[in-house]
Amino acid sequence: MADIAPPNPSGHPSSHADAERREEHLAEDERQLAQSELTVPPVGIPLPGAIGSLHAPPPVTSTSTSTAPTLHATSSASSDDHPNLKGEDAQVAAQLASQKKESPSSTDLSEKHAASVSEKPKKRGFFARKKDKDAAAKKGKDKEDELNTLPPVSLFALFRFATKFEIMLDIIGLFLAAAAGATQPLMTLIFGRLTNSFTQFSIIAQEIAAEGINARTLQALSDAQAELRSDSGKNALYLVAIGLGMFVCTYLYMFIWNYTGELNAKRLREAYLRAVLRQEIAYFDDLGAGEVATRIQTDCHLVQEGTSEKVANATMFAATFVTGFALAYARSWRLALALSAILPVIMVAGFIMFTAISKYTVGSLEYVANAGTLAEEVIGSVRTIHAFGTSLVIGKRFDGMIEKARVMGRKGSIIEATGLSIMFWSIYSAYALAFFFGGILVSQGLADVGIVINVFMSILIGSFSIALLAPEMTSISKGKAAAAKLYDTIDRQSLIDSSRTDGLKPDSVEGVITFEGVKFHYPSRTNVPILKGFSAEFPAGASVALVGASGSGKSTVVSLVERFYDPIEGRVMLDGRDVKNLNIKWLRQQIGLVSQEPTLFATSVRGNVEHGLIGSKWENASDEEKFKLVQQACIDANAHDFITKLPNGYETNVGERGMLLSGGQKQRVAIARAIVSDPRILLLDEATSALDTQSEGIVQDALDKASRGRTTITIAHRLSTIKDADNIIVMGSGEILEQGTHNDLLADETGPYAMLVSTQKLAQVADMTAEMEADEQVVGSPMSEKVNFPGLGRATTGRSVASAAMEAVQAKRIEEEESADRIPSATKLYARLIKLNRTGKWLYIFGIIGAILNGLVYPALAILFGQALQDFATTDTNQLRENLTVKARWYFIASIAAAIVGFVQILCFSRTGWDLTAKLRSLAFSSTLKHDIEWFDEEKNSTGAVTSNIADWPQKVQGLFGPTLGTIIQSISTVVGGCIIGLIYSPLLALIGIACIPLLISGGYIRLKVVVLKDQRMKKIHAASAHLASEAAGAVRTVAALTREDDMDRIYSKALEEPMRVSFNGALKSQALYAASQGVSFLIIALVFYIGSLWIIEGRITTAAFFTVLTSVVFAALQAGNVFTFVPDASKANGSAASIFQMHDYAPEVDSLTTDGIHLNPVDVKGHIRMEGIHFRYPSRPSVRVLRDLTIDVPPGTYVALVGPSGCGKSTTVQMLERFYDPLVGKVTLDGQDIKDLNVSSYRSQMALVSQEPTLYAGSVRFNILLGANKPMQEVTEEEIIKACKDANIYDFIVSLPDGFDTEVGGKGSQLSGGQKQRIAIARALIRNPKVLLLDEATSALDSQSERVVQDALDRAAKGRTTIAIAHRLSTIQKADIIYCFAEGRVAEKGTHAELLAKRGAYFELVQMQNLSRQE
């Protein structure tokens, strides 16, 4: 059964876990945006003295993840259910049927709906068997969500890694934060006393005016002036003291909590990685490497936020609330009780709003996440999208998901606007209530004006501190939830814990490995047995090979020897001792492992090989001794020669995952690493299967050398590599079918081994007498190795034509990059964004009007406020009550007006935000697919980066162009309106207030600049350490096999020191500026009060004018500082919008969507392909020459094969034929026409590509096949689909599936085996009825059985078409009409199989290396 294998054998992300993690990651930003709009109180609400100073530190945007469920489908059905199918097809069909019984569907609601909309053809028949199972799927998903949700940890548990000293510091910080919070209400006490002094002075002034000037009144006036001057001076000094206290307390508590939070987070990150690396391998079967990076980068960041200043801020706001209400009730419990009525109104409105809007937010996020998953799938297979011209079809599917998100978001806007407008209304109504009821209390002698103002402002500030508390509590809650996931891993007891020190450590090792009755299944697939009572002995020093079909249990044997897993039953023994009783690290240090895809780490060649010395007696040897061992190991691994040719020899960095080395070079470095410590046991898991024939020869020779004198277990698909083994064990379905030597097993011609051999055997029509000669030539022959490494100098006699062409290309690229770095002016960007969203222009117009009016409400009411305070000077109590009742009535009318304009503002801007985001997402996705392949080759445009940008950029623009834009306009309107009113009432005092605005604004601006820059730098530095952790988790098998866990912990811990140092240094500046900006508002209020009092004493202004100016200018200026809260939003939005438009404006060299060029008539196309004098280098690797003067000719209807070693230019040739790239020199023609003159889409419609790793997309089998069609999906008939499927040898399998053609294939085709995916890919190629068929190693990744079925399908598909095939396995192309043998980017020789064998050249050498004839 081909698809029974470890669910995630290499530790790479499982597609399901990855998809869920990606959905969480892409959607969380949206969730945060929605929450931020609801939790931050709207600017413009009159909070005298509190608006500026009650503002929290700018939040650091972060993302959160939550563990989503993973559905494990298992199968108990047998192949008997499908009698017409064989092998893997029957078992996959049975599995899918079983899944259908267990769970109606695992596909997401929206994804399935989108698929059904785009897939259903008009005709119905067996195509329409699919029923609507969305509701059941959703229910199942919700149920599993409940089961998998971890309860958040307690607040105290967040600090489990803090020391006692740090906890003591934190407690001191909390006291300081509470003191800082108490300063706000205390300021209102001073404010009230000053107001009282002003009012008393006004009363005396009125009495004097009424009585006239005489000696007594003059004396009274003089006394009143002296008293007011004295009171004002004292109270102003109190305000200054409070301001300074605020500065000191804020600075200290912020620094303390940042310091301890950073230390706590560092220890948490270290503990998490240490815990991850000690887990057994089964843990990683459902955990992607990317998830580890996400947990470390995102969840650790959330815990850091939850344990940093957020706790102290929450304490500060709580202290403000308690102090405010306590002070209010102490001063006047009657008025305080009446005003407390606004609190439940705000809380109830907020609760209802949050509850109602969450339904729409969650719905919108689901669609966004699904669109992100689709984008990741598509961008990861962009060559397939271009080859089949399906970008428009996929784009429509993406747009459908985004449209649903937009509709849901717009519905939520109404609830958001209603809830916030009720809050506007309740706050302005509180003014009305305060003056109405306050007037009654004053007239009854139960209060004075100072008490009324004191109580009113204390209640307002206290109430709003609760609103400001919400975002802080949200951050702490997120930290607790994130910590739950991290602690769950940290506290998890590993079943096979590599960090344990117990267990036997024998002094000597012989190397005898014994399996006794071993039964095994993977923990994530308990119903699929892998080994069924497996018993075998691997003698010391002997070479034993394991062969068999995929899923027969070969790799599992290796995993059990390494003790990556433990058997369910039976024993695995080393030298007679059960491996369970041995120390795990000691056991792994006796074993050298070389896998199919070796993992190298991003360090030097020498560093990589030295990893093999960990735990050995040479681990602490001198550098010289270590280097000698490394050199010797590299010589034994046939790697020394190529290493010495690298730019820096052994010190050359190999790049991430060894990407700067070729496959064969990486493999040889891995072999050197495996043997450097001279292990007694060597495990070779398909160590040459991914290599071309020549690289294989060199590596195989190295393996033969390495295995001498060691117990060696070899797994191989290519049987030519194991014919010299001492014993060959043939496995099938977890059992031993037969065993013996190569010749013994061939004696039984009907045996399983002989049948495997026959599938790979080459027809030998030439004379075989030179067989031994050829064998001698192969290994280490001079032509077999060539090192092309960027940066190597070479002597040249003249510049090549390609070099000149490449220089021009490079110059153009540099110019484009420079222009891309230049961000256009904000005005141009915003104009373009509004133009893009021009359908919503009326929403913008009404929103702007609403925001301006909403901003003017507060300054306008400043006039009312001043007059109301003037009314308190009225000595006639009836007149006082009447005047204040009139003012209260106006306040109530204003509250209704504020609610209306607030509703209009929020609704309009929220809706335009959703509309614009949807358009930008669609634009970003379609613009991405428009780019040519060259663009995707650049490192910065990797799949992850581009997918992230599509999610992130529109989100950031929405962050500014949604309700935030309305708030900014509202703030500006408040400031401008306030300044104008102030200048009208008292120009001089207003000018003093206006002069202070730059001080307030610059404080906010500098603070944000420092914080934002620090945050950007921190994220960059932390990204490097997170990448290190991700690399370790992605290569967890290699880390475990090399026992590198402690080494990785040490390196990671060191990588975290730099971010911590940067954070401490940044905190010293940023927190001082932040604290200063908090305290400076008190100083400015003190200044204006003192000057105002002097001018009132001198009679230059009235009390009403003073309070009008103070409220409209100073408090409005404090709000101006808040505008800079949005500086990060604006800068991010500018950069993101510029990036999206740059992508949209990019003109690709090969534009697949253009209508330019000659359109081909399919009837006239013959399929004659010719490439003449082609020179080519990849733009991303300009120093590496790939094709050099290549010329090939493919007559119509012929089958042409391209063969040769890795890196000789075969795949590049196919990509040139698909016009993924244009040659630097030379031309490619179709039927004599240069393909540059042809329309790209029309040209590609005549071709079909089947690649080594076929790409399928989440959706039905039918949808995936129809993606290849040259016409709209609904126009393709059932007959055409059935014919393509029959030709692809997949029809019987499809109709046996539970839902036939409507069966979901899963993300990236995960529900199907490799062979089945490949045949569906062939059907997709055939549905377009191409004239030219391109086969790029279409069977090389398959086992022998799957290969035979797929090869049969390819042979059928090639009939009557021009076919160009690349193959490593020469048995698949020996019947080709022409075989081109490549070497170093040009044709070395060409001819038929027989002709080339007769030449005994390069092709003959390749054939001999794959020859499986029995040995003499």
Coordinates of N, CA, C and O in Angstrom, one line a residue, residues 1002-1084:
S1002 N 5.0 66.9 20.1 CA 6.3 66.4 19.9 C 6.6 65.3 20.9 O 7.3 64.3 20.6
G1003 N 6.0 65.4 22.2 CA 6.2 64.3 23.1 C 5.6 63.0 22.6 O 6.3 62.0 22.7
G1004 N 4.4 63.1 22.1 CA 3.7 61.9 21.6 C 4.5 61.4 20.4 O 4.6 60.2 20.2
Y1005 N 4.9 62.3 19.5 CA 5.6 61.9 18.3 C 6.9 61.2 18.6 O 7.2 60.2 18.1
I1006 N 7.7 61.9 19.4 CA 9.1 61.3 19.7 C 8.9 59.9 20.4 O 9.5 58.9 20.1
R1007 N 7.9 59.8 21.4 CA 7.7 58.6 22.1 C 7.4 57.5 21.1 O 7.9 56.4 21.2
L1008 N 6.5 57.8 20.1 CA 6.1 56.8 19.2 C 7.2 56.4 18.2 O 7.4 55.2 17.9
K1009 N 8.0 57.4 17.8 CA 9.1 57.1 16.9 C 10.0 56.1 17.6 O 10.5 55.1 17.0
V1010 N 10.4 56.4 18.9 CA 11.3 55.5 19.6 C 10.7 54.1 19.7 O 11.4 53.1 19.4
V1011 N 9.5 54.0 20.1 CA 8.8 52.7 20.4 C 8.7 51.9 19.1 O 9.0 50.8 19.0
V1012 N 8.3 52.6 18.0 CA 8.0 51.9 16.7 C 9.4 51.4 16.2 O 9.5 50.3 15.7
L1013 N 10.4 52.3 16.2 CA 11.7 51.9 15.7 C 12.2 50.7 16.5 O 12.8 49.8 15.9
K1014 N 12.1 50.8 17.8 CA 12.6 49.7 18.6 C 11.9 48.4 18.3 O 12.4 47.3 18.2
D1015 N 10.5 48.5 18.1 CA 9.7 47.3 17.8 C 10.1 46.7 16.5 O 10.3 45.5 16.4
Q1016 N 10.3 47.5 15.5 CA 10.8 47.0 14.2 C 12.1 46.3 14.3 O 12.3 45.2 13.8
R1017 N 13.0 46.9 15.0 CA 14.3 46.3 15.2 C 14.3 45.0 16.0 O 14.9 44.0 15.6
M1018 N 13.5 45.0 17.0 CA 13.3 43.9 17.8 C 12.7 42.7 17.0 O 13.2 41.6 17.2
K1019 N 11.7 43.0 16.2 CA 11.1 41.9 15.4 C 12.1 41.3 14.5 O 12.1 40.1 14.2
K1020 N 13.0 42.2 13.9 CA 14.0 41.7 12.9 C 15.0 40.7 13.7 O 15.3 39.7 13.2
I1021 N 15.4 41.2 14.8 CA 16.4 40.4 15.6 C 15.8 39.1 16.1 O 16.4 38.0 16.0
H1022 N 14.6 39.2 16.6 CA 13.9 38.0 17.1 C 13.6 37.1 16.0 O 13.5 35.9 16.2
A1023 N 13.4 37.6 14.8 CA 13.1 36.8 13.6 C 14.2 35.8 13.4 O 14.0 34.6 13.0
A1024 N 15.4 36.3 13.6 CA 16.6 35.5 13.3 C 16.7 34.3 14.3 O 16.9 33.2 14.0
S1025 N 16.4 34.6 15.6 CA 16.4 33.5 16.6 C 15.2 32.6 16.4 O 15.4 31.4 16.6
A1026 N 14.1 33.1 16.0 CA 12.9 32.2 15.7 C 13.2 31.3 14.5 O 12.8 30.2 14.5
H1027 N 13.9 31.9 13.6 CA 14.3 31.1 12.4 C 15.2 29.9 12.8 O 15.1 28.8 12.3
L1028 N 16.1 30.2 13.7 CA 17.0 29.2 14.3 C 16.2 28.1 14.9 O 16.5 26.9 14.7
A1029 N 15.2 28.5 15.7 CA 14.4 27.5 16.4 C 13.6 26.7 15.4 O 13.4 25.4 15.5
S1030 N 13.1 27.3 14.4 CA 12.3 26.7 13.3 C 13.2 25.7 12.6 O 12.7 24.6 12.2
E1031 N 14.4 26.1 12.3 CA 15.3 25.2 11.6 C 15.6 23.9 12.4 O 15.6 22.8 11.9
A1032 N 15.7 24.1 13.7 CA 16.0 22.9 14.6 C 14.8 22.0 14.6 O 14.9 20.8 14.5
A1033 N 13.6 22.6 14.7 CA 12.3 21.8 14.8 C 12.1 21.1 13.4 O 11.6 20.0 13.4
G1034 N 12.4 21.8 12.3 CA 12.2 21.3 11.0 C 13.1 20.1 10.7 O 12.8 19.2 9.9
A1035 N 14.2 20.1 11.4 CA 15.2 19.0 11.2 C 15.3 18.2 12.5 O 16.4 17.8 12.8
V1036 N 14.2 18.0 13.1 CA 14.2 17.3 14.4 C 14.8 15.9 14.4 O 15.5 15.5 15.4
R1037 N 14.6 15.2 13.3 CA 15.2 13.9 13.3 C 16.7 13.9 13.2 O 17.4 13.1 13.8
T1038 N 17.2 14.9 12.4 CA 18.6 15.1 12.3 C 19.2 15.5 13.7 O 20.2 15.0 14.1
V1039 N 18.5 16.5 14.3 CA 19.0 16.9 15.6 C 19.0 15.8 16.6 O 20.0 15.6 17.4
A1040 N 18.0 15.0 16.6 CA 17.9 13.8 17.5 C 19.0 12.8 17.2 O 19.7 12.3 18.1
A1041 N 19.1 12.5 15.9 CA 20.1 11.5 15.5 C 21.5 11.9 15.9 O 22.4 11.1 16.3
L1042 N 21.8 13.2 15.8 CA 23.1 13.7 16.1 C 23.3 14.1 17.6 O 24.3 14.6 18.0
T1043 N 22.2 13.9 18.4 CA 22.1 14.3 19.8 C 22.6 15.8 20.0 O 23.4 16.1 20.8
R1044 N 22.0 16.6 19.1 CA 22.4 18.1 19.1 C 21.5 18.9 20.0 O 21.6 20.1 19.9
E1045 N 20.6 18.3 20.8 CA 19.6 19.1 21.5 C 20.3 20.2 22.4 O 19.9 21.3 22.4
D1046 N 21.3 19.7 23.2 CA 21.9 20.7 24.1 C 22.7 21.8 23.3 O 22.7 23.0 23.7
D1047 N 23.3 21.4 22.2 CA 24.0 22.3 21.4 C 23.1 23.4 20.8 O 23.4 24.6 20.8
M1048 N 21.9 22.9 20.4 CA 20.9 23.9 19.8 C 20.4 24.8 20.9 O 20.2 26.0 20.7
D1049 N 20.2 24.3 22.1 CA 19.8 25.1 23.2 C 20.8 26.2 23.5 O 20.4 27.4 23.7
R1050 N 22.0 25.9 23.5 CA 23.1 26.8 23.8 C 23.2 27.9 22.7 O 23.2 29.1 23.0
I1051 N 23.1 27.5 21.4 CA 23.2 28.5 20.3 C 22.0 29.4 20.4 O 22.1 30.6 20.2
Y1052 N 20.8 28.8 20.7 CA 19.5 29.6 20.7 C 19.6 30.6 21.8 O 19.2 31.8 21.7
S1053 N 20.1 30.2 23.0 CA 20.1 31.1 24.2 C 21.1 32.3 23.8 O 20.7 33.4 24.2
K1054 N 22.1 32.0 23.2 CA 23.1 33.1 22.8 C 22.4 34.0 21.8 O 22.6 35.3 21.9
A1055 N 21.6 33.5 20.9 CA 20.9 34.3 19.9 C 19.9 35.3 20.5 O 19.6 36.3 19.9
L1056 N 19.4 34.9 21.7 CA 18.4 35.7 22.4 C 19.0 36.9 23.2 O 18.3 37.8 23.6
E1057 N 20.3 36.8 23.3 CA 21.0 37.9 24.2 C 21.0 39.2 23.5 O 20.8 40.3 24.1
E1058 N 21.2 39.3 22.2 CA 21.2 40.5 21.5 C 19.9 41.3 21.5 O 19.8 42.5 21.8
P1059 N 18.7 40.6 21.2 CA 17.4 41.3 21.3 C 17.2 41.8 22.7 O 16.6 42.9 22.9
M1060 N 17.6 41.1 23.7 CA 17.4 41.6 25.1 C 18.2 42.8 25.4 O 17.7 43.8 26.0
R1061 N 19.4 42.9 24.9 CA 20.3 44.1 25.1 C 19.7 45.3 24.3 O 19.6 46.4 24.9
V1062 N 19.2 45.0 23.1 CA 18.6 46.1 22.3 C 17.3 46.6 23.1 O 17.1 47.8 23.2
S1063 N 16.6 45.7 23.6 CA 15.3 46.1 24.4 C 15.7 46.9 25.6 O 15.0 47.9 25.8
F1064 N 16.7 46.5 26.4 CA 17.0 47.3 27.5 C 17.5 48.7 27.2 O 17.0 49.7 27.8
N1065 N 18.3 48.8 26.2 CA 18.8 50.1 25.7 C 17.7 51.0 25.2 O 17.6 52.2 25.5
G1066 N 16.8 50.4 24.4 CA 15.7 51.2 23.9 C 14.7 51.6 25.0 O 14.2 52.7 24.9
A1067 N 14.6 50.8 26.0 CA 13.6 51.1 27.1 C 14.0 52.3 27.8 O 13.2 53.1 28.2
L1068 N 15.3 52.5 28.1 CA 15.8 53.6 28.8 C 15.3 54.9 28.2 O 14.9 55.9 28.9
K1069 N 15.4 55.0 26.8 CA 15.0 56.3 26.2 C 13.5 56.3 26.0 O 12.9 57.3 26.4
S1070 N 12.9 55.3 25.5 CA 11.5 55.4 25.1 C 10.6 55.6 26.3 O 9.7 56.3 26.3
Q1071 N 11.0 54.9 27.4 CA 10.1 55.0 28.6 C 10.3 56.4 29.3 O 9.4 56.9 29.9
A1072 N 11.5 57.0 29.2 CA 11.7 58.3 29.7 C 10.8 59.3 28.9 O 10.1 60.2 29.5
L1073 N 10.8 59.2 27.6 CA 10.0 60.1 26.8 C 8.5 59.8 27.0 O 7.7 60.8 27.1
Y1074 N 8.1 58.6 27.2 CA 6.7 58.3 27.4 C 6.3 58.9 28.8 O 5.2 59.5 28.9
A1075 N 7.1 58.7 29.8 CA 6.8 59.2 31.1 C 6.7 60.7 31.1 O 5.8 61.3 31.7
A1076 N 7.6 61.4 30.4 CA 7.6 62.8 30.2 C 6.3 63.3 29.6 O 5.7 64.3 30.0
S1077 N 5.9 62.6 28.5 CA 4.6 63.0 27.8 C 3.4 62.8 28.8 O 2.4 63.5 28.6
Q1078 N 3.5 61.8 29.7 CA 2.4 61.7 30.7 C 2.3 62.8 31.7 O 1.3 63.3 32.0
G1079 N 3.5 63.3 32.1 CA 3.6 64.3 33.1 C 3.4 65.7 32.6 O 2.9 66.6 33.4
V1080 N 3.8 66.0 31.4 CA 3.8 67.4 30.9 C 2.4 68.0 30.8 O 2.3 69.2 31.0
S1081 N 1.4 67.2 30.6 CA 0.0 67.8 30.6 C -0.3 68.5 31.9 O -1.0 69.6 31.8
F1082 N 0.1 67.9 33.0 CA -0.2 68.6 34.3 C 0.5 69.9 34.4 O -0.1 70.9 34.9
L1083 N 1.7 70.0 33.9 CA 2.5 71.3 33.9 C 1.8 72.3 33.1 O 1.7 73.5 33.5
I1084 N 1.3 71.9 31.9 CA 0.7 72.9 31.0 C -0.7 73.4 31.6 O -1.0 74.6 31.6

